mmCIF file of C-alpha atoms in Angstrom:
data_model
loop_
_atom_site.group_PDB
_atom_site.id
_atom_site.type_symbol
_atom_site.label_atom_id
_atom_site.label_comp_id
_atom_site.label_asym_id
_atom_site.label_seq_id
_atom_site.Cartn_x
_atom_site.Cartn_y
_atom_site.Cartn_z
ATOM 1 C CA UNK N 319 9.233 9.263 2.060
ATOM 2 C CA UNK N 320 5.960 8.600 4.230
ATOM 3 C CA UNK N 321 6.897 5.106 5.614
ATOM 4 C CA UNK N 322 9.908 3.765 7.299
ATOM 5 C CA UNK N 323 13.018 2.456 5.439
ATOM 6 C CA UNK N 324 12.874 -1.028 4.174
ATOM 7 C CA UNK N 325 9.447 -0.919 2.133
ATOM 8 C CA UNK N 326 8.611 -0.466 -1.150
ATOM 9 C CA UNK N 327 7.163 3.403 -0.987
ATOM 10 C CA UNK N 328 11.028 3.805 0.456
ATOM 11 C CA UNK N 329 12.490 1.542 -2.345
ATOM 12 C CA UNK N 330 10.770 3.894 -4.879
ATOM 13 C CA UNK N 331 11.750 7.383 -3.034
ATOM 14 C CA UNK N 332 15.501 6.100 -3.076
ATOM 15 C CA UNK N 333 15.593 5.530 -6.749
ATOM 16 C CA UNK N 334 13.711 8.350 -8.164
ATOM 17 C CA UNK N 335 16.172 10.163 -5.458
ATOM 18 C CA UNK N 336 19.144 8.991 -7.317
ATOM 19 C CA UNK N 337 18.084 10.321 -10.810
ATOM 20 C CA UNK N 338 15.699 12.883 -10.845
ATOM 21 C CA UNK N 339 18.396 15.625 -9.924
ATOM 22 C CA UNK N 340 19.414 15.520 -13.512
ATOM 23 C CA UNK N 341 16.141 16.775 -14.807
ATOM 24 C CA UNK N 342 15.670 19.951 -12.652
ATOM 25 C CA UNK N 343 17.352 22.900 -13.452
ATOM 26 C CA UNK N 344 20.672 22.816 -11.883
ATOM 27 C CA UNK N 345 20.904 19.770 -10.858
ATOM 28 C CA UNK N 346 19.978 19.928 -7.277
ATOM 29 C CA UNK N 347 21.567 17.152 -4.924
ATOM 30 C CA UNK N 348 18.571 14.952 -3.681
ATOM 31 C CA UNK N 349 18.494 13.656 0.089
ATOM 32 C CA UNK N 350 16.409 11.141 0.900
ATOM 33 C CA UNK N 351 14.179 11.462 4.167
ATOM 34 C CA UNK N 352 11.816 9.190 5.705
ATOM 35 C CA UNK N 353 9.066 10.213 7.785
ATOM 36 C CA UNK N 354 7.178 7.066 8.821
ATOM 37 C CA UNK N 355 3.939 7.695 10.827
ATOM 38 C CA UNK N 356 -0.081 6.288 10.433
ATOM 39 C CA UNK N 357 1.006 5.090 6.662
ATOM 40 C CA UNK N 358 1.677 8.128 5.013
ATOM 41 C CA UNK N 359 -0.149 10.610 6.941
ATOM 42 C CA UNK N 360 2.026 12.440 8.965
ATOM 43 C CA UNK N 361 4.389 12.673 5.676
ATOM 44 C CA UNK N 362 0.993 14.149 3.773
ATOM 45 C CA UNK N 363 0.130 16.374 6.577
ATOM 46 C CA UNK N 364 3.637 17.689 6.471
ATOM 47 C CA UNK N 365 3.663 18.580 3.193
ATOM 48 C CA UNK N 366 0.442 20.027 2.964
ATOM 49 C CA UNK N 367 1.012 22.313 6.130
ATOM 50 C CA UNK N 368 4.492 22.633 7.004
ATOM 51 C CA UNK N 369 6.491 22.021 3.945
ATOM 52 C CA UNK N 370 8.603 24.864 1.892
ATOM 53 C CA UNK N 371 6.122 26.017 -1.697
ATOM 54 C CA UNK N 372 9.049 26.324 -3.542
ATOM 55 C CA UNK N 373 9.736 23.417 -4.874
ATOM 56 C CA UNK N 374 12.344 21.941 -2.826
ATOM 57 C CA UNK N 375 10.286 19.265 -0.572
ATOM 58 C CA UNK N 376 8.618 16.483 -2.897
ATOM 59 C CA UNK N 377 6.441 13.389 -0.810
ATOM 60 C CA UNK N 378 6.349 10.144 -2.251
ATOM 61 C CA UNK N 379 3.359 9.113 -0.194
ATOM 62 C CA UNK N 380 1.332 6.341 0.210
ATOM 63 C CA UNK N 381 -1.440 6.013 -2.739
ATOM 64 C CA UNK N 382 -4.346 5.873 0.271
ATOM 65 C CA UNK N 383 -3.640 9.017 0.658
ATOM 66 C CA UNK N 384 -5.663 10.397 -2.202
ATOM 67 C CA UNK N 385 -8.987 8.886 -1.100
ATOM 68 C CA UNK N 386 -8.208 8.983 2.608
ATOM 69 C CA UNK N 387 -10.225 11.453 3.435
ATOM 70 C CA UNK N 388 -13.349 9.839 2.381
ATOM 71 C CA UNK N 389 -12.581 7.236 4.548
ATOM 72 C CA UNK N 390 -11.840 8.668 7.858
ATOM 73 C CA UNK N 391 -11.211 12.342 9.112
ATOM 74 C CA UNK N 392 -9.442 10.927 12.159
ATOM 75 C CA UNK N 393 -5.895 13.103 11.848
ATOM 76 C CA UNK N 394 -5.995 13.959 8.273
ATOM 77 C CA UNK N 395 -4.820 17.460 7.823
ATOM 78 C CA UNK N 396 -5.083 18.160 4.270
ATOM 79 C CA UNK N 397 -7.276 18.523 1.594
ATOM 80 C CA UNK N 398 -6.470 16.128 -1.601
ATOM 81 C CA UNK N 399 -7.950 18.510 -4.356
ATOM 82 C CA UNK N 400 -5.135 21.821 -2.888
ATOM 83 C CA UNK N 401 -2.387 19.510 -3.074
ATOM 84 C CA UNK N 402 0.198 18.921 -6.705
ATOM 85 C CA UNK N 403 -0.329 15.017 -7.433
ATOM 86 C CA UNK N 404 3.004 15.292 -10.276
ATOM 87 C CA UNK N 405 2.767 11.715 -11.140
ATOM 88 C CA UNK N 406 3.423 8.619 -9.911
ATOM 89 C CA UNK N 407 6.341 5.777 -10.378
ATOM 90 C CA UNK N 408 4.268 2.953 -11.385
ATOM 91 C CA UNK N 409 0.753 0.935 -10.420
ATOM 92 C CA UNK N 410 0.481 -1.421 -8.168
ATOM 93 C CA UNK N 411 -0.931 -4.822 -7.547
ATOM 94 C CA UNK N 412 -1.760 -5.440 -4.874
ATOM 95 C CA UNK N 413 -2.166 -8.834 -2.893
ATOM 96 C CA UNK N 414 -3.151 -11.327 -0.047
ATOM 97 C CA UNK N 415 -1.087 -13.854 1.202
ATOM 98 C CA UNK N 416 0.063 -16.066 4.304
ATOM 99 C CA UNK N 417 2.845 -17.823 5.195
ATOM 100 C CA UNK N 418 3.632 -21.455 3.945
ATOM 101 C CA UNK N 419 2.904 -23.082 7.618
ATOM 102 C CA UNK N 420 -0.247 -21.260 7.681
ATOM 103 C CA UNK N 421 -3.489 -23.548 8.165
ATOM 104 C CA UNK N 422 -4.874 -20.726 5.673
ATOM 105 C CA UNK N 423 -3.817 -21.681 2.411
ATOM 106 C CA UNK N 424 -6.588 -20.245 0.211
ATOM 107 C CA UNK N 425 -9.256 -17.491 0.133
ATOM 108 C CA UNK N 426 -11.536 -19.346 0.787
ATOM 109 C CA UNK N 427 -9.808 -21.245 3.678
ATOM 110 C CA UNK N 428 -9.666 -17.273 5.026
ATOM 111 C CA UNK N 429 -13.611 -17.503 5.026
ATOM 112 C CA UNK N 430 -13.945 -20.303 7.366
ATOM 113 C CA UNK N 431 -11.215 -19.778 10.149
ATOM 114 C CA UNK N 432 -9.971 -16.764 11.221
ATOM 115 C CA UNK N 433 -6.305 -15.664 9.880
ATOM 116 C CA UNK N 434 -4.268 -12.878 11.802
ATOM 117 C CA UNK N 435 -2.384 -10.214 9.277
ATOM 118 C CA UNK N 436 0.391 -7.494 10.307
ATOM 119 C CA UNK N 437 -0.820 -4.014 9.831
ATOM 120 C CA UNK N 438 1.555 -0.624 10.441
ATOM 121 C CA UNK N 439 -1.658 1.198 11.395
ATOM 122 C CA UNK N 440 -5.435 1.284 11.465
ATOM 123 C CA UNK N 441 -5.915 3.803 8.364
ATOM 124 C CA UNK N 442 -3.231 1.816 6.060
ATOM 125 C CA UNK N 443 -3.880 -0.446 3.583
ATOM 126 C CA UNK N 444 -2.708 -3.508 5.451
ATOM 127 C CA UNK N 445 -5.545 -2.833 7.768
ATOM 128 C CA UNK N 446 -7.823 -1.297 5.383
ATOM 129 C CA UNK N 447 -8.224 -3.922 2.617
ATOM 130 C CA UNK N 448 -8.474 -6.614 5.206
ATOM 131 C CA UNK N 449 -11.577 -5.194 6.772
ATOM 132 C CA UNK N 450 -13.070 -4.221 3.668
ATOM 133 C CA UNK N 451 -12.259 -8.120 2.675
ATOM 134 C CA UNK N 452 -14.106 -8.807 6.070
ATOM 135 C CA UNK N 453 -17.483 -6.813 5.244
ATOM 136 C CA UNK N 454 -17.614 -7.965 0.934
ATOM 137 C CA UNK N 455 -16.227 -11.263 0.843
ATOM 138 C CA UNK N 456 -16.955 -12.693 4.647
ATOM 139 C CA UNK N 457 -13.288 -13.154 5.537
ATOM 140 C CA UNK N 458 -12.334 -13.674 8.889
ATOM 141 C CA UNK N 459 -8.778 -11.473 8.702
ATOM 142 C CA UNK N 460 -7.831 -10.294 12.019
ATOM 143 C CA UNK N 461 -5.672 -7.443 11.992
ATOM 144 C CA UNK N 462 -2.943 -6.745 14.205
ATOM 145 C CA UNK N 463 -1.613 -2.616 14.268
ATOM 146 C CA UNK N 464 1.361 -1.403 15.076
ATOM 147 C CA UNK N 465 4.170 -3.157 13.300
ATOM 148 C CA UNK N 466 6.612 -0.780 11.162
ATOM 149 C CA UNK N 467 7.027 -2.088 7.580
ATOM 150 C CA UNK N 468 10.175 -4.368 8.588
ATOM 151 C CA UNK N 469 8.270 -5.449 11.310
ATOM 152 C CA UNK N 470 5.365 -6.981 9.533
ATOM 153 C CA UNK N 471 7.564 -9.484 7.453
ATOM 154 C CA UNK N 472 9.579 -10.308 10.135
ATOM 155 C CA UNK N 473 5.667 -11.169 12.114
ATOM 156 C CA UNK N 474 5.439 -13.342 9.050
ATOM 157 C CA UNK N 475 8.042 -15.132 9.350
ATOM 158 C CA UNK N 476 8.666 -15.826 12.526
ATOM 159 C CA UNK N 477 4.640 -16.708 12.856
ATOM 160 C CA UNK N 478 3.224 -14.143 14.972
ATOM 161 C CA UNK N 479 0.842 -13.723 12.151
ATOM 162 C CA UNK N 480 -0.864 -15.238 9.702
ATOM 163 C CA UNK N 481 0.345 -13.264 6.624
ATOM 164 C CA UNK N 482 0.033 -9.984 4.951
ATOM 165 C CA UNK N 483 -3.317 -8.556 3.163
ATOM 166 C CA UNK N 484 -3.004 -5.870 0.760
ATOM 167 C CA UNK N 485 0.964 -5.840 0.319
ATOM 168 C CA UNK N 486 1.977 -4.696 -3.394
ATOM 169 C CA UNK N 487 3.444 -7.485 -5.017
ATOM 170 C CA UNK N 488 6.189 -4.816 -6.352
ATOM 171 C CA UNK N 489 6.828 -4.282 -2.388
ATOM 172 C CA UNK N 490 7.572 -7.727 -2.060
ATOM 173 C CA UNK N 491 9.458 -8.542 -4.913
ATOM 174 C CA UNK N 492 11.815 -6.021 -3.471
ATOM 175 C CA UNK N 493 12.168 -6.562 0.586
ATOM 176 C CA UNK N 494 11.517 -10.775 0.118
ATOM 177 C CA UNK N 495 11.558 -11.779 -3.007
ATOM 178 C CA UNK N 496 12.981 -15.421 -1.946
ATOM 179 C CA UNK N 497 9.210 -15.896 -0.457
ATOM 180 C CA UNK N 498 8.081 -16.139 -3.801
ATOM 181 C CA UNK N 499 11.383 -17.968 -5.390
ATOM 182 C CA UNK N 500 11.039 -20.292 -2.348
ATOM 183 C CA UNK N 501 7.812 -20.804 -2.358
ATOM 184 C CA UNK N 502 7.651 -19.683 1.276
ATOM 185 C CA UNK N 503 4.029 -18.406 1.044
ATOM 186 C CA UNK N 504 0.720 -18.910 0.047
ATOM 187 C CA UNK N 505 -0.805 -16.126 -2.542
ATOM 188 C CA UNK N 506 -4.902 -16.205 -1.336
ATOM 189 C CA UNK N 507 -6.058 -13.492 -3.733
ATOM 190 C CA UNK N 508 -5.291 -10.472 -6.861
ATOM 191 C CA UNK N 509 -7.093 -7.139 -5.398
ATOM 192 C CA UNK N 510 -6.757 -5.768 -9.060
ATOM 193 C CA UNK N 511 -9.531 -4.235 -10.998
ATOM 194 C CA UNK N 512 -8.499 -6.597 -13.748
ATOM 195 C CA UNK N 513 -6.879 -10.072 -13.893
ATOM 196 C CA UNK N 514 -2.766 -9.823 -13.944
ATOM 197 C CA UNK N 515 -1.458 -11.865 -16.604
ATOM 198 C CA UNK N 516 1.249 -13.047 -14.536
ATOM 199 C CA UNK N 517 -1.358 -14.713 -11.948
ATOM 200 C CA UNK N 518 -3.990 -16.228 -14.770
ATOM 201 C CA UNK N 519 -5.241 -18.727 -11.796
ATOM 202 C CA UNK N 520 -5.600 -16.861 -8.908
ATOM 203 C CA UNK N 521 -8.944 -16.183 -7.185
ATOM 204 C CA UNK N 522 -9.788 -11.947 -7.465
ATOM 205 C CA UNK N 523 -11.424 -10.628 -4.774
ATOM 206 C CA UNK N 524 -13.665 -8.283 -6.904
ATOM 207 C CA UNK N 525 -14.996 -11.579 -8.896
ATOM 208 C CA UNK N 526 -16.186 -13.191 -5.598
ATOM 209 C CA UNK N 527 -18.304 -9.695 -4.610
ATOM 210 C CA UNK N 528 -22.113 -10.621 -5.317
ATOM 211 C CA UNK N 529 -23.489 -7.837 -4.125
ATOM 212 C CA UNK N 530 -23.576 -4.563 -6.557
ATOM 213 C CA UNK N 531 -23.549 -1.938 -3.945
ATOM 214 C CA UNK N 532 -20.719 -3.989 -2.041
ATOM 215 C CA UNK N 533 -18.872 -4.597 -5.206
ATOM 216 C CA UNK N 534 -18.904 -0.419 -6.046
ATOM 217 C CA UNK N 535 -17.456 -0.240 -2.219
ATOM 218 C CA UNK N 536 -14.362 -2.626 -3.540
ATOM 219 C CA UNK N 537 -13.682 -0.506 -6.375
ATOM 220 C CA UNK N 538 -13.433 2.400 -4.650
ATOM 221 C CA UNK N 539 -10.875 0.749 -2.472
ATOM 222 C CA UNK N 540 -8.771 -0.838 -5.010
ATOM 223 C CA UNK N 541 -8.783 2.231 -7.655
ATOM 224 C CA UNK N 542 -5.953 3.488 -5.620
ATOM 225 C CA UNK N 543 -3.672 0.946 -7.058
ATOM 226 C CA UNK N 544 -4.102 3.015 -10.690
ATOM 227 C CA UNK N 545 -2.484 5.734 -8.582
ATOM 228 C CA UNK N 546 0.536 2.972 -7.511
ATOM 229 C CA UNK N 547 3.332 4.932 -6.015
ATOM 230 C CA UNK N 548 2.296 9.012 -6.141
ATOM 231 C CA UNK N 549 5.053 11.749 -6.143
ATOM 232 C CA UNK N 550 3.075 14.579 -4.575
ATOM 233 C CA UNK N 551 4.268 18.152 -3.634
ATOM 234 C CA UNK N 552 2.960 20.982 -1.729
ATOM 235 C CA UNK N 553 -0.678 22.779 -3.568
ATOM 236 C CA UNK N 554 0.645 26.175 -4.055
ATOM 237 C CA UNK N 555 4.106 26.756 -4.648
ATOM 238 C CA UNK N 556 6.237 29.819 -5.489
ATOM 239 C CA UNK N 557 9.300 28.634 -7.897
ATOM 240 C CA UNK N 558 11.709 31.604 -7.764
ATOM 241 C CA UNK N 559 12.753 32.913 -11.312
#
């Protein structure tokens, strides 16, 4: 698992961990193992490099990592196209959102004063969609690296930050779902390539996008949510018979 324990990329790894031993031959035991480090990218370096090609060592990596080479060369170690994408546990939607004593209660509240979010790292999507938010929308998110996923809710709530921008609503329903029960924070905007039934009201970045060139930039971003949560394993492997 690419990302500390706590998260929703380590959520997911635990329970396909518990089950999928029952569909491979023999019925291997599974053991979980995280390997947290630049969101995903040590984990996806790892497996492209370093990992056993026979089937033994499966990532469940962050969905960035398909596209992150286009987006920075900084420590990426791995080429995309060599490596076996198997499938993936589910999309994702992802979301903006600050905490309820924030003075930034809506998007556009987030274009007029500036609002602080957690990040893990600089090439994650907590930093990432922020920016991009930034450069499309005219946001004023300022991001904050270097918090591990715990970390960053715990920011949250104890008001070191603003909020969270580009956190998978699935992620939160799982680590704090009582923000939502509770009504402890304040949802800004969908970063979906398509409304979400279960938010018919809530502004979508991609809608407020006026420029065409700008808006193609967006997509390009948020795409990776189709991916959701990939299971990805080494490119070439040799299965013994």
């Amino acid at each position: 698992v690419g990302t500390d324990a706590g998260g929703g990329y380590d959520s997911y790894g635990r329970a396909l961990g518990a089950h999928i031993g029952r569909h491979i031959p023999g019925n291997p035991n599974v053991v979980v193992q995280n390997m947290p480090g630049a969101s995903g990218l040590k984990a996806t370096n790892y497996i492209y490099n370093s990992a056993p090609k026979d089937g033994s060592v499966l990532g469940a990596v962050n969905s960035q990592m398909t596209l992150q080479p286009l987006f920075t060369s900084q420590g990426v170690q791995f080429d995309p196209f060599k490596l076996n994408w198997l499938g993936t546990m589910g999309k994702q939607l992802n979301l903006c959102l600050t905490w309820h004593t924030s003075p930034v209660k809506t998007i556009q509240d987030a274009q007029q004063r500036e609002a602080t979010v957690a990040a893990t790292s600089a090439s994650g999507a907590y930093a990432l969609v922020p920016n991009i938010l930034n450069a499309v929308i005219h946001t004023k998110f300022k991001v904050i690296s270097g918090y591990d996923t715990a970390g960053s809710n715990l920011a949250v709530e104890r008001g070191e930050v603003d909020g969270l921008c580009g956190i998978s609503y699935s992620t939160l329903m799982t680590s704090n779902p009582n923000w939502v029960t509770d009504k402890k924070i304040n949802l800004l905007t969908e970063l979906g390539m398509g409304r979400d039934p279960r938010f018919p009201n809530m502004p979508m970045a991609i809608d407020m996008v006026t420029d065409p060139a700008d808006k193609k930039m967006l997509e390009v971003i948020l795409v990776v949510q189709e991916v959701g949560r990939p299971i990805v394993a080494p490119g070439w492997m040799s299965i013994p018979v």
